[in-house]
Amino acid sequence: MPMLHFHPGGRFLQVSTVGCNFDCPGCISTVIVREMNPDSRALQELTPGQIVEKAIHDECLGIAFLMNDPLAAFDTFLAVAELAKENGLYVGCSSNGYFSVESVNKLLPVLDFINIGIKGLSDERYRACAGFKGVAPVLRNINMLHQGGVHIELACIHRKDNAAELLDLCAVIKDISPKIPLQVMRFIPLEGADPGQEPLIRETEALSRKMRALLPHVYVFNSPGTKELDTVCPSCGETVLSRDFYGPMGARLKTPAWGQEERISCPECRHPLDVRGEVNISDFREKDFQGGYPFTRALEIVESILIAIGVESKAEVIQVWEYLLCNGKMHDLHHDIQQVEKYVQMIRFFGSLVHREGSANILAAYLEEKTESVRAVCLERGTRPRVYYAMGKPQFCIKGERFENNLVEICNGISVNREITVSGRPGMSIPLKTLEDLNPEIIFISAFISNSPVDFYQECVEKGLDIDAVQNKRIYTSPIPSSDFGCPKWILGLMNIANEMHQGERPFDIFKEATGFYARFYGVPFNMQDVNRSFGKPDAAWTWEAEEQRPSSVPV
C-alpha cells in the first residue's frame, strides 16, 4: 500500500473484499473488483474479531483495507475498524474518496490514515469511472478528513495528456494542506487502457520535479530505480528516508532507523518532515505472491494462460483461481512461472482442470517447439555473450532466478544477474560499481515496466557507466509489451532476445510470429497499437464473451 508518511515501514495486516463503486479504465485491481465472485471459495470469510485477533497475533500496528474500495463493504469495514480501535490498533484504507458526507462522518472516529486515488480535476475524468457527480465530492471529503485529523496521502496517475492538470492539482492540495504527500503513479496501461498514454520514466520524473516546486512531498511510483521515492527535506534538500522500488505501487525503506521520534525532522537542519509515527526498518518479506499488487498479477498470469487455451468464460478462470488458492498452490505457481519447462507443464495441468486438454496441449507443444528452435539457432552462433537484465533504469537489477534470465540462457547467453545476490520484488537497485564489475556485453530492459533504450543509454552515459554494453550501444527491449515474462506470449520475447543477442542475420520475424500467435491462440488480429502491458488480456480491445452459467467446480 503506498503510504509513505504514516509509520514508514510499519507492519500492517492487509484485508479486502471484492467489488467497487467505480469502474475505472485500466484498473490495476480488475481481477478482484470485477472478476472474482463475492461467494468464491477462494475468499476467506473472517469475523471482525478474527481479523483483529490476527493483527494482534502477527504484531501488526494496525489494519489496512486495500485492493478494492471500502465502500464496497462499508458496514463490514466499519465493524472491523471500530473493534480495531477498541484494541489499540491503527486503521486505514485505500479509496477513491467518493464518499457521502454521512459516510465521512462515520469514518472520522475510526480512521487514522487514508490513501485517496485522485482521478483528475475534471468532472469528465470521474464520469469515465462512474463518478457522476464529478470531482467536487472528493475534494470536499479530503478537506473533511484533513480537518478531522486523518493522515492523508494522495495518489494520481500521470498520463501523457494530463501533465498540466497535475500541476493544477498541486495548487489545489496546497490550499488544503502543503503537508499532504502526493504520489505520482506513472501510467501503466492495463486491461482496456490506451497504451499510447504511457509516459517515459524520465517524463514522469521531470514532471515530479516541477510539482515539487509547488508541493514539498511528491513521489514517483511505477518506475524501477527512480530516486523520486526518497523523502527529501524541503528546506535543505537532504535525503532523509531512502527507498527502493518494491513492485508497482510499492516502496521499501533502505535507510536505517536514525530516530524513533513522534515528530520526525531532518537530521541536518531539523526542519519537520510531516511524517507521523515512528520509522520502522524490518527484514520482513512477504511470501511469493503476498501483498496487493503481486497477488493480482499472479491471478492475471493464470488468466492469460487460460485465455490462450480458449477459455471464454470468467467462471472457468475462477475455477482455476479457486483451485490454487484453496489448495495453497500459490507458492508452486510462483516457482513454476520462472522456468520454461515448468511453465509448459502448468499449461497442460490448467487445461485438465477446465477440460481443455486438447487446446492446452497445442499451446504447450507450440511453446516447446519454438523454444527448441530458438535454442538450436543460438547454439549454432557459438558465442556466449554476458547479458544483464534490468527493469526500468540501469541500476535496477532483476533477481537471478527470474524467468527473463532463463530466456537469456536458452539463447546461449550468460546471465550476469545470477552472479550477484539480489532481494526485493522483482529485484533491487545495485551500486554502479557492481554493474561495472559485471561488465555485461548486452543489456535487456524488462518489457513490463519498461523504458526507452535511448533514455536508458543516455542515463548510463550521464552516470559515467563504463561497460561494454554502453560502449557498443547494445541495449534492447522487446517491441511487444509484457512479452518476456508471465503470459504465454513470452515466446515472442524469447525470439527477440535471440535476434538481438546474436548479431548478423535476424532469424526470427517478430511481427510475423506475433501475427500468427495472436491468430492461433487469441483468435484476434495482432495490432501493435492495441497491445498494452496487461499480463491477462491479449490487448486493450479484448473482452470476455457473454457470461455462461458457472460450470461445476474442480476438486480441491
XYZ file of C-alpha atoms in Angstrom:
556
model
C 0.000 0.000 0.000
C 1.503 3.360 -0.981
C 1.691 5.024 2.451
C 4.998 6.831 2.919
C 4.496 9.295 5.776
C 2.492 7.205 8.263
C 4.681 4.932 10.421
C 7.103 4.311 7.499
C 7.986 0.644 7.233
C 5.361 -0.297 9.805
C 3.748 -3.723 9.802
C 0.024 -3.750 8.967
C -2.460 -6.505 8.230
C -3.957 -6.135 4.752
C -7.594 -7.042 4.207
C -10.001 -6.594 1.317
C -13.255 -7.778 -0.158
C -14.394 -7.682 -3.795
C -16.264 -5.159 -5.924
C -16.024 -1.386 -6.224
C -18.271 1.658 -6.549
C -16.180 2.805 -9.543
C -15.424 1.210 -12.911
C -12.139 2.799 -13.991
C -10.487 2.076 -17.342
C -7.248 0.145 -16.858
C -7.974 -0.725 -13.223
C -4.957 -2.386 -11.644
C -7.236 -4.488 -9.383
C -9.631 -5.746 -12.058
C -9.285 -9.398 -11.098
C -10.503 -8.550 -7.589
C -13.024 -5.788 -8.133
C -14.695 -7.079 -11.306
C -13.863 -10.724 -11.934
C -13.742 -12.512 -8.568
C -17.148 -13.725 -7.371
C -18.127 -12.499 -3.879
C -19.109 -16.071 -2.986
C -15.898 -17.625 -4.294
C -14.409 -20.418 -2.218
C -11.037 -18.698 -2.673
C -12.047 -15.925 -0.293
C -11.631 -16.351 3.449
C -14.666 -15.320 5.469
C -13.468 -13.882 8.788
C -15.352 -12.079 11.526
C -14.154 -8.655 12.715
C -12.935 -10.374 15.859
C -10.845 -12.886 13.924
C -9.267 -10.127 11.824
C -8.346 -8.071 14.883
C -7.050 -11.164 16.645
C -4.818 -11.994 13.666
C -3.452 -8.427 13.535
C -2.550 -8.590 17.220
C -1.080 -12.096 16.939
C 1.108 -11.030 13.997
C 2.315 -7.980 15.939
C 0.838 -5.507 13.479
C 0.478 -1.815 14.216
C -2.895 -1.795 12.565
C -5.177 -2.911 9.765
C -5.191 -1.559 6.210
C -8.160 -2.104 3.917
C -6.965 -2.072 0.309
C -7.181 -3.600 -3.196
C -10.835 -2.612 -3.503
C -12.723 0.337 -2.066
C -14.130 0.089 1.479
C -17.398 1.433 0.089
C -17.916 -1.991 -1.490
C -18.441 -3.396 2.027
C -18.806 -0.257 4.114
C -20.643 -1.712 7.098
C -18.119 -4.550 7.315
C -15.255 -2.072 7.147
C -16.767 -0.013 9.967
C -17.282 -3.101 12.119
C -13.637 -4.116 11.724
C -12.438 -0.532 12.249
C -14.426 0.014 15.435
C -13.184 -3.227 17.007
C -9.609 -2.498 15.909
C -9.698 0.921 17.569
C -11.007 -0.629 20.777
C -7.917 -2.861 20.748
C -5.446 -0.036 20.202
C -4.785 -0.684 16.503
C -4.455 1.893 13.747
C -6.977 1.734 10.904
C -6.517 2.889 7.328
C -7.603 2.263 3.768
C -7.024 2.956 0.115
C -10.038 4.572 -1.513
C -11.250 6.684 -4.409
C -12.631 9.047 -1.764
C -16.088 9.153 -3.339
C -17.971 9.073 -0.015
C -21.114 10.866 1.018
C -20.905 13.391 3.868
C -22.709 10.903 6.104
C -20.123 8.218 5.334
C -17.203 10.546 6.060
C -18.750 11.417 9.434
C -18.926 7.697 10.221
C -15.282 7.257 9.235
C -13.798 10.124 11.226
C -13.934 8.446 14.669
C -12.228 5.251 13.461
C -9.924 6.215 10.583
C -6.255 7.061 11.201
C -4.882 7.153 7.645
C -6.120 7.020 4.075
C -4.654 6.946 0.581
C -7.057 8.564 -1.881
C -6.617 7.985 -5.587
C -7.388 11.205 -7.433
C -8.730 10.500 -10.922
C -8.163 14.087 -12.055
C -9.583 17.569 -11.587
C -12.252 17.379 -14.271
C -15.773 16.047 -13.932
C -15.182 14.118 -17.159
C -12.420 12.051 -15.555
C -14.781 11.000 -12.765
C -17.699 10.307 -15.048
C -15.443 7.967 -17.026
C -15.150 5.967 -13.777
C -18.892 6.243 -12.981
C -18.439 9.141 -10.570
C -21.373 11.052 -11.963
C -21.166 13.995 -9.557
C -17.658 14.789 -10.733
C -14.629 15.746 -8.662
C -16.337 18.006 -6.100
C -17.293 15.266 -3.569
C -13.697 14.012 -3.441
C -12.196 17.453 -2.818
C -14.837 18.087 -0.151
C -14.007 14.789 1.529
C -10.262 15.447 1.520
C -10.990 18.697 3.345
C -13.259 16.979 5.845
C -10.784 14.197 6.556
C -7.902 16.641 6.946
C -9.889 18.826 9.321
C -10.838 15.676 11.234
C -7.178 14.801 11.874
C -6.916 11.834 9.492
C -3.474 11.369 7.922
C -3.987 11.749 4.163
C -1.796 10.769 1.246
C -2.999 11.259 -2.306
C -2.183 9.322 -5.456
C -2.641 10.471 -9.030
C -1.825 8.935 -12.396
C 0.456 10.669 -14.865
C -0.571 10.087 -18.461
C 0.873 11.798 -21.481
C -2.192 14.049 -21.717
C -2.560 15.331 -18.139
C 0.708 16.974 -17.025
C -0.861 20.445 -16.794
C -3.758 19.021 -14.798
C -1.388 17.514 -12.231
C 0.382 20.827 -11.772
C -3.014 22.399 -11.102
C -3.740 19.569 -8.651
C -0.660 20.561 -6.623
C -2.099 24.037 -6.128
C -5.448 22.618 -5.030
C -3.787 20.294 -2.499
C -1.527 23.043 -1.197
C -4.605 25.131 -0.372
C -5.901 22.233 1.749
C -2.501 21.473 3.324
C 1.052 21.590 1.937
C 1.900 18.717 4.290
C -0.105 16.186 2.265
C 2.163 13.835 0.252
C 1.273 13.358 -3.416
C 2.216 10.101 -5.112
C 2.538 10.238 -8.886
C 1.764 6.855 -10.414
C 3.352 6.641 -13.846
C 0.574 5.273 -16.059
C 0.996 1.573 -16.817
C -1.668 0.642 -19.399
C -3.522 -2.488 -18.310
C -6.831 -4.086 -19.266
C -8.608 -1.821 -21.793
C -6.346 1.193 -21.232
C -4.773 3.091 -24.128
C -1.068 2.134 -24.481
C -0.420 5.444 -26.229
C -0.850 7.300 -22.924
C 2.138 5.660 -21.178
C 4.823 8.270 -20.400
C 8.526 7.532 -20.248
C 10.154 7.325 -16.821
C 12.145 10.497 -17.491
C 8.949 12.352 -18.418
C 7.270 11.448 -15.123
C 10.401 12.288 -13.143
C 10.693 15.678 -14.873
C 7.048 16.422 -14.087
C 7.504 15.400 -10.449
C 10.340 17.905 -10.063
C 8.057 20.669 -11.348
C 5.339 19.503 -8.965
C 7.763 19.502 -6.041
C 8.335 23.218 -6.609
C 4.644 23.661 -5.764
C 4.205 20.945 -3.140
C 7.005 19.678 -0.839
C 6.337 15.949 -0.803
C 5.914 14.494 -4.303
C 6.902 10.896 -5.124
C 7.128 8.764 -8.271
C 5.879 5.170 -8.413
C 5.864 2.521 -11.178
C 9.439 3.449 -12.112
C 12.118 0.926 -11.029
C 15.368 2.548 -9.969
C 13.963 6.039 -9.552
C 15.290 8.246 -6.747
C 11.951 10.054 -6.678
C 10.761 7.655 -3.955
C 13.088 9.225 -1.383
C 11.849 11.637 1.286
C 13.849 14.824 0.867
C 13.953 17.718 3.333
C 12.058 20.581 1.677
C 14.295 23.081 3.474
C 17.874 21.918 2.825
C 17.432 19.142 0.227
C 18.950 16.400 2.384
C 17.732 12.865 1.633
C 16.302 11.682 4.936
C 14.494 8.451 4.045
C 15.790 6.423 1.113
C 13.544 3.897 -0.624
C 13.748 1.381 -3.438
C 11.123 0.221 -5.927
C 9.272 -2.771 -4.482
C 6.947 -3.786 -7.268
C 4.432 -1.434 -8.877
C 2.781 0.765 -6.250
C 5.313 -0.439 -3.686
C 8.351 1.071 -1.951
C 10.712 -0.352 0.653
C 12.816 1.648 3.093
C 16.566 1.246 2.642
C 17.980 3.597 5.269
C 18.445 2.530 8.909
C 16.199 3.928 11.607
C 18.074 7.019 12.764
C 15.439 8.025 15.270
C 12.160 6.984 16.800
C 10.686 10.424 17.287
C 6.977 11.123 17.085
C 7.780 14.211 15.007
C 10.486 13.234 12.563
C 12.726 16.050 11.384
C 15.714 16.476 9.090
C 18.936 15.449 10.889
C 20.808 18.257 9.113
C 18.604 21.324 9.603
C 15.869 19.959 11.972
C 13.115 21.001 9.573
C 9.966 18.877 10.273
C 9.213 16.286 7.591
C 5.477 15.869 8.143
C 5.898 12.160 8.913
C 3.543 10.748 11.502
C 4.742 7.974 13.778
C 7.962 6.004 14.045
C 10.286 4.808 11.301
C 10.462 1.016 11.234
C 13.202 -0.848 9.377
C 12.342 -4.517 9.104
C 13.705 -7.590 7.349
C 10.141 -8.838 6.870
C 9.431 -10.073 3.338
C 6.041 -11.118 2.082
C 5.879 -14.632 0.697
C 5.867 -15.080 -3.072
C 2.579 -13.571 -4.282
C 1.562 -11.975 -0.983
C 0.689 -8.309 -0.923
C -1.737 -6.390 -3.046
C -0.159 -5.920 -6.461
C 1.796 -9.224 -6.762
C -1.358 -11.151 -5.863
C -3.385 -9.574 -8.670
C -0.565 -10.122 -11.161
C -0.458 -13.801 -10.206
C -4.155 -14.156 -10.955
C -3.627 -12.333 -14.254
C -0.874 -14.765 -15.268
C -3.229 -17.685 -14.674
C -5.923 -15.868 -16.658
C -3.520 -15.271 -19.559
C -2.801 -18.995 -19.902
C -6.481 -19.901 -19.812
C -7.383 -17.300 -22.438
C -4.642 -18.693 -24.693
C -6.129 -22.218 -24.482
C -9.551 -20.959 -25.472
C -11.317 -20.240 -22.179
C -14.061 -17.693 -22.868
C -15.833 -17.559 -19.528
C -14.664 -15.808 -16.374
C -16.331 -18.596 -14.423
C -13.796 -21.100 -15.772
C -10.953 -18.772 -14.816
C -12.336 -18.502 -11.306
C -12.368 -22.300 -11.054
C -8.609 -22.398 -11.501
C -8.043 -19.443 -9.163
C -10.046 -21.299 -6.539
C -8.073 -24.482 -7.035
C -4.781 -22.648 -6.498
C -5.941 -20.563 -3.556
C -7.905 -23.240 -1.743
C -5.088 -25.749 -2.004
C -2.201 -23.475 -1.058
C -0.685 -23.653 -4.534
C 0.403 -20.025 -4.925
C 3.952 -20.931 -3.905
C 4.042 -23.591 -6.625
C 2.726 -21.067 -9.135
C 5.425 -18.558 -8.199
C 8.095 -21.220 -8.680
C 6.707 -22.729 -11.876
C 6.371 -19.477 -13.824
C 10.128 -18.900 -13.515
C 11.113 -21.942 -15.595
C 10.110 -22.732 -19.179
C 9.703 -26.464 -18.609
C 7.542 -25.963 -15.518
C 5.533 -23.257 -17.268
C 4.675 -25.647 -20.101
C 3.686 -28.371 -17.626
C 1.462 -25.845 -15.871
C -0.378 -25.106 -19.130
C -1.236 -28.779 -19.545
C -2.347 -29.044 -15.925
C -4.619 -25.995 -16.156
C -6.081 -27.490 -19.327
C -7.016 -30.621 -17.405
C -8.736 -28.560 -14.706
C -11.076 -26.910 -17.207
C -11.381 -29.931 -19.527
C -9.483 -28.304 -22.381
C -6.667 -30.812 -22.616
C -6.502 -30.659 -26.406
C -6.068 -26.904 -26.769
C -3.720 -26.811 -23.770
C -1.506 -29.440 -25.382
C -1.467 -27.482 -28.658
C -0.218 -24.348 -26.875
C 2.284 -26.321 -24.810
C 3.642 -28.127 -27.857
C 3.926 -24.856 -29.765
C 5.974 -23.275 -26.954
C 8.195 -26.347 -26.698
C 8.807 -26.459 -30.458
C 9.561 -22.736 -30.752
C 11.813 -22.800 -27.694
C 13.887 -25.644 -29.114
C 14.080 -23.835 -32.444
C 15.465 -20.735 -30.702
C 17.902 -22.843 -28.672
C 19.217 -24.567 -31.801
C 19.672 -21.317 -33.735
C 21.558 -19.700 -30.858
C 23.806 -22.705 -30.291
C 24.828 -22.533 -33.945
C 26.125 -18.996 -33.398
C 28.714 -20.356 -30.943
C 29.197 -17.165 -28.918
C 28.065 -16.768 -25.299
C 27.625 -13.037 -24.537
C 27.334 -11.747 -20.978
C 23.819 -10.349 -20.541
C 22.323 -8.090 -17.862
C 18.544 -7.831 -17.376
C 17.321 -4.554 -15.903
C 13.915 -3.163 -15.122
C 13.335 0.494 -15.887
C 16.706 2.033 -15.044
C 20.313 0.838 -15.330
C 20.883 0.071 -11.655
C 17.646 -1.823 -11.057
C 18.683 -5.468 -11.372
C 16.079 -8.210 -11.516
C 16.667 -11.353 -9.463
C 18.847 -14.032 -10.969
C 16.230 -16.755 -10.612
C 13.587 -14.890 -12.579
C 12.156 -16.137 -15.862
C 13.843 -13.485 -18.026
C 17.288 -14.787 -17.107
C 16.220 -18.292 -18.110
C 15.281 -16.908 -21.531
C 18.767 -15.415 -21.834
C 20.315 -18.827 -21.121
C 18.079 -20.580 -23.664
C 19.592 -18.156 -26.177
C 23.071 -19.355 -25.121
C 23.837 -16.227 -23.121
C 25.471 -15.894 -19.724
C 23.107 -14.232 -17.250
C 25.252 -11.957 -15.096
C 22.215 -11.356 -12.843
C 22.894 -14.784 -11.367
C 26.324 -13.661 -10.199
C 25.036 -11.319 -7.506
C 22.613 -11.683 -4.611
C 19.542 -9.546 -5.165
C 16.464 -9.410 -2.936
C 13.345 -7.282 -3.267
C 10.448 -7.650 -5.699
C 11.234 -8.184 -8.559
C 14.785 -7.157 -7.704
C 16.599 -4.160 -6.296
C 18.900 -1.276 -7.127
C 22.595 -2.133 -7.147
C 25.673 0.127 -6.938
C 27.166 1.359 -10.205
C 30.435 -0.314 -9.221
C 28.682 -3.697 -9.068
C 27.295 -3.221 -12.553
C 30.704 -2.167 -13.836
C 32.297 -5.263 -12.290
C 29.688 -7.436 -14.051
C 30.575 -5.675 -17.335
C 27.766 -7.096 -19.487
C 28.114 -7.032 -23.258
C 24.354 -6.734 -23.727
C 21.553 -5.230 -21.644
C 17.872 -6.087 -21.919
C 15.195 -3.929 -20.315
C 12.092 -5.682 -18.971
C 9.155 -5.451 -21.359
C 6.715 -4.951 -18.471
C 7.646 -1.778 -16.580
C 9.881 -0.738 -19.405
C 11.973 2.195 -20.539
C 13.170 3.546 -23.852
C 16.583 2.087 -24.796
C 17.546 5.604 -25.895
C 16.707 7.048 -22.459
C 18.346 4.092 -20.746
C 21.550 4.592 -22.748
C 21.557 8.319 -22.047
C 21.307 7.715 -18.308
C 24.192 5.246 -18.499
C 26.285 7.951 -20.193
C 25.271 10.584 -17.641
C 26.286 8.257 -14.811
C 29.626 7.545 -16.471
C 28.867 3.821 -16.655
C 31.877 2.240 -18.315
C 30.738 -1.177 -19.541
C 30.823 -2.942 -22.898
C 27.033 -2.787 -23.454
C 27.100 1.004 -23.197
C 30.234 1.463 -25.282
C 28.746 -0.671 -28.066
C 25.166 0.663 -27.601
C 23.762 -2.847 -27.208
C 20.714 -2.031 -25.068
C 17.377 -3.533 -26.078
C 13.803 -4.166 -25.048
C 11.115 -6.236 -26.712
C 8.985 -4.259 -29.178
C 5.918 -6.088 -27.816
C 4.939 -5.084 -24.245
C 4.949 -7.732 -21.489
C 6.384 -10.388 -23.792
C 9.272 -11.695 -21.686
C 7.510 -12.821 -18.501
C 4.156 -14.041 -17.217
C 1.833 -14.579 -20.151
C 2.381 -17.182 -22.912
C 3.491 -14.540 -25.411
C 6.877 -14.742 -23.661
C 7.797 -16.858 -26.654
C 7.841 -13.644 -28.717
C 10.207 -12.062 -26.208
C 12.457 -15.124 -26.393
C 12.720 -14.759 -30.163
C 13.526 -11.063 -29.784
C 16.309 -11.885 -27.301
C 17.744 -14.367 -29.811
C 17.655 -11.745 -32.575
C 19.449 -9.107 -30.501
C 21.982 -11.341 -28.776
C 23.473 -12.847 -31.904
C 24.329 -10.099 -34.335
C 24.080 -10.634 -38.064
C 21.110 -12.290 -39.715
C 17.985 -11.924 -37.578
C 16.478 -15.423 -37.646
C 13.003 -14.501 -36.384
C 10.469 -12.066 -37.830
C 8.891 -10.943 -34.553
C 5.848 -9.232 -36.016
C 5.116 -12.119 -38.367
C 5.424 -14.520 -35.428
C 3.159 -12.282 -33.311
C 0.539 -12.168 -36.064
C 0.485 -15.953 -36.218
C 0.466 -16.342 -32.420
C -2.452 -13.944 -31.928
C -4.491 -15.549 -34.696
C -3.862 -19.076 -33.438
C -4.210 -18.646 -29.671
C -6.264 -15.500 -29.169
C -8.412 -15.615 -32.284
C -7.818 -11.919 -32.943
C -5.554 -9.962 -35.313
C -2.293 -8.627 -33.937
C -2.428 -4.836 -33.760
C 0.640 -3.278 -32.151
C -1.286 -0.103 -31.296
C -3.699 -2.093 -29.096
C -1.142 -4.172 -27.161
C -0.599 -2.820 -23.642
C 1.194 -4.095 -20.543
C -1.525 -6.406 -19.264
C -0.466 -9.931 -18.381
C -4.026 -11.210 -18.516
C -5.594 -9.836 -21.692
C -4.018 -10.059 -25.181
C -4.660 -6.387 -25.947
C -6.748 -3.371 -24.986
C -9.585 -4.370 -27.349
C -10.047 -7.881 -25.894
C -13.241 -8.535 -23.893
C -14.909 -11.550 -22.324
C -17.685 -13.270 -24.185
C -21.160 -13.156 -22.655
C -21.074 -14.977 -19.357
C -22.192 -18.569 -19.389
C -23.598 -20.454 -16.463
C -20.882 -21.237 -13.932
C -19.508 -24.744 -14.562
C -19.157 -27.281 -11.801
C -16.164 -26.765 -9.524
C -12.945 -28.684 -9.870
C -11.945 -30.913 -6.937
C -9.968 -29.214 -4.161
